Amino acid sequence: MATTLTYSTPSNVGEKTGIVKRSLVYLPLANSQIEDEAFILPKVDKEALREVIVNKENPLEELNLVSASSVIPRVNSSRLDKDLYTEEHNIISDQTISISTASRSSKLKFTPIPATVESNDIGLPEANSTLTVHPIKLIVEAGVDEKVCNRNIARPYRIQGVNEELFLINQLSYADMLLSDEMFVYHQEGKYYLPLEFLSELLLLPIQVDIDNKSAQGWFIEQNREVNISQLLMQYWANNSDCGSDSTELFHDDWDIYIDVKVLAQMFGFNITFDSARQIFSIAESDNIPLSQLLARQKRFEQFSKVKALAGSEEFKEFNSEYAHIGDLAINADLGARSQSLIGQSDTTIDGYIQAKMDILNHESYLSYSSSSELGETITGYIHKELTESWVNSYRIGSISSHSLALVSDANTGVGAYFDAGATFTNDIRHIVVEGVTEPGWDVELYRNNGLIDVQRVQADGVYRFFEVPYYIGLNQYQLRFYGPSGELKTESFSKLLDNSVMEQGSIGVSAGAMKREQDDLKQYYADFNWAMLDNLTAGISLIQQQDSDKQWQFLPTLSVNIVGESELLQLNYVHTDDGHAASIAMQGRLKDVDWQAQWQNYNNFSSWDNVDGRITHDANVQLSGFFKSSGVNWGLGGDWQAYQSGVENTQVNFNLSGQLSLINLSNELRWSSLIETQKWVDRIAISGRLGNWSLRSYVELELAPAIEFKQWVTNINSAISDAANYQLELRYQPNSEGDFSSRNSLSYLFDYGTLRLAVDNYATGDWLAQLRWNSSFLWETTDNRWLIDRNSFINTGSVKIIAFQDDNANGLFDANEAPLSGLQFSGHSSPNNMTDNNGELLITQLHTSRGHKLALNERSLPDPFLVPVASIIKVNAHPGFIQPIAFPVMFTAEVEGYVYQLSNEKQQAAKGVKVRLKSTASDKEYFSRVEYDGVFIFEQVTPGEYELWVRERLIQLVSLKPGDFQQLDEIVL
């Protein structure tokens, strides 16, 4: 931290500009406090210089004066005594000077004592005049701050590619300003790594990241304090108290390089804190990045970005995800034989499942069929579409999860249809539903802000659904972790923001649906309307028609009001029937370190799907959550209370802790419940992660009182035996089932085109089950009638097909007379050595759908140095069921030549050294050249297009360039 000197002139002198002719300033020793006197003799001087004091024992490293007039202090190097300096400063009343020394830093506050002025009439002095006052007495109050390392650091690093499964989505704030709702953070072995280029852009840091070379260069605070990250060495100036230089890790993907939070704090002097409960990284305001100077810094950063672009920064082209009229069929098939012995009887059957996804008529379609001796035949399917530039947001037909309707019904599963349109604000803020498709038999864990919510095993339909998922005001970061039966691991991350930004005054939101509930075939029809009366106030009405438990129809009109503030939310609901009514109030908000949620519901002779036969009369719950700063452990405390029509009350209180220890996620929930004078204590423990080469998942439910008893225990461990083989062991203990203890041993062998798996289950009763299964995934490219086979599923991943060609007419289209380009390579996917074929095509598969991808051309693979792509980097968001074609035009560059002369004494001479600029009319691209000794200027390797030619900031003419053009321009005379 820099020393701060605050100079104040007496009020009877007035706010005058003067020179500190003689100021004796003691720089205190570490941990010392001093009081001393200093005397100044103001004198007018308009000159502003900046020098550095050189002192062998305590060199003054920097001195900055912050003032409205940008006056820079002038410092001389006279030394009167140890730690004593003579300084001359051009100052303004009540301004601040910051000083740092190599050995210490302090805050020095100068408190003025009024002095006598020779003249009562002191006006603004003229230039070069002298204003003399009697000496002003100043008292120096000194306090020593944290020591600053203040030296150059050379830190070695190891570089690794990222594992997509280890990304988290977090918020980023600086001081009180939210900079981003979606920052991808890499998390490994308990450490967090932040994206450097992303931070540089948001904080306007003059740092340039070269993603191709996995390096970065720039500076911080001053240009001589360089930042250089390259060749496995980080070199930078330490700007906090940390002088460590131990080896670190640097991770990279196609978008950015990721650096340890502690290293970034040292590099830029950041004070970075992480709220694990809210998933927010907060950077405290720094003198080096003041909010008050963001506008000025924005201008400087724009200039830096412009220079960066002219230095050869790549151009991007973004392709949004599209639905196809007729897409490409993705199939996942799992077939096998099972043999079992049950109560002494043995049989063998054939079973399996098949899943398919494909775009049909610009809609995503899904269909699954399964057959087994246990469950019989199951068919599940749906048609779905998300819209971006339409009033309708999405709709779905087939297997659906209904909307959650306050007081009436939580989300339910069934067959039907629904749609959402208009504003996205919902009339029920209690929970959300998280659902999707994956392979049957996989386990899925759902985390919110790094705390485990629930885990489930995917059934025969291939659909997972998590109901009543917590949804708090602010950013909710969710992560799904998928565990396959052959040791596979996948993750998907997404975030949902709940605040008043989703509302706009006058906007209207509509949702409607019809379904037959899966569990009991009861039917429901509903329409919900929301109107934003203000930016923070909505009113809604829901019209609901549904069958009760006796299959009698009920009409349930519901009114709702939502009030949303920056950190609080209030919802009121009321529903009325012929027999009774119900009302509820739900609130949630956030304090500094705690999120809270509360709800109260009252039922008066009211029956619905949520309150069957009107059994409940009152329902209340409270939830609190936060985190322990020192450990990064999240905590939660909640309570639920229900009163029944019979007079019985049910009360539950739970306390949970969750966090991460190295590569292990831990979660523990302790629950107390009381029902009909019976009290129970239950502890639930969940462990998930890696121990060495083993992947471990364990879930334990233990009753502690009134008696100690295991209620459930499931443990799964697996490890790769080799690159192509995996072993998995699962142990299960369920005392309420027959054969309360069981185990499963499975061995999988991974081929290029599928997986062969043998699994044997053994039960405590002596029964057993053996399964031999084969799993493969297929992708049918319909345009070329080509089939691809892989062991990794195409059901949950996207594909693109790059079509590279020589665009001779620069129209961006692959015309019949243009040649395809073979041999081009692209990074950013799992097979970067693959090349475009003789048709110019490169099929890239297995792209994650939860995050965009950046496919970058390897320009060394271009067959001619004069060929340039329109955009060297492709940004794409892929989805299953359609191989998205991407045209990749490449053109020959053009060349422009001309002459510039100027008149001198009526004679025409070469305008040697004059700057010439070629500026695109369609983009910010510019080319620069200078006139040579003979008047010639040349632009080489110019991308074809329309340009303006400027000389000495004067527009000369328009220039139109085609691929391969060479243009000789007319002479220019200035």
mmCIF file of C-alpha atoms in Angstrom, residues 198-207 220 289 293-302 304-305:
data_model
loop_
_atom_site.group_PDB
_atom_site.id
_atom_site.type_symbol
_atom_site.label_atom_id
_atom_site.label_comp_id
_atom_site.label_asym_id
_atom_site.label_seq_id
_atom_site.Cartn_x
_atom_site.Cartn_y
_atom_site.Cartn_z
ATOM 1 C CA PHE A 198 -11.634 -11.923 -19.654
ATOM 2 C CA LEU A 199 -10.419 -10.021 -16.578
ATOM 3 C CA SER A 200 -8.261 -7.716 -18.686
ATOM 4 C CA GLU A 201 -11.225 -6.742 -20.831
ATOM 5 C CA LEU A 202 -13.534 -6.102 -17.869
ATOM 6 C CA LEU A 203 -10.967 -4.222 -15.757
ATOM 7 C CA LEU A 204 -9.386 -2.493 -18.765
ATOM 8 C CA LEU A 205 -5.941 -3.869 -18.031
ATOM 9 C CA PRO A 206 -3.296 -3.372 -20.769
ATOM 10 C CA ILE A 207 -2.661 -7.116 -21.066
ATOM 11 C CA PHE A 220 0.505 -2.742 -14.968
ATOM 12 C CA ILE A 289 -7.981 0.799 -10.722
ATOM 13 C CA GLN A 293 -11.247 7.001 -13.515
ATOM 14 C CA LEU A 294 -13.015 4.238 -15.460
ATOM 15 C CA LEU A 295 -14.049 6.572 -18.275
ATOM 16 C CA ALA A 296 -10.527 7.861 -18.834
ATOM 17 C CA ARG A 297 -9.167 4.344 -18.579
ATOM 18 C CA GLN A 298 -11.836 3.191 -21.032
ATOM 19 C CA LYS A 299 -10.443 5.590 -23.638
ATOM 20 C CA ARG A 300 -6.903 4.388 -23.043
ATOM 21 C CA PHE A 301 -8.032 0.793 -23.255
ATOM 22 C CA GLU A 302 -9.804 1.452 -26.556
ATOM 23 C CA PHE A 304 -4.710 -0.209 -26.619
ATOM 24 C CA SER A 305 -7.316 -2.521 -28.207
#
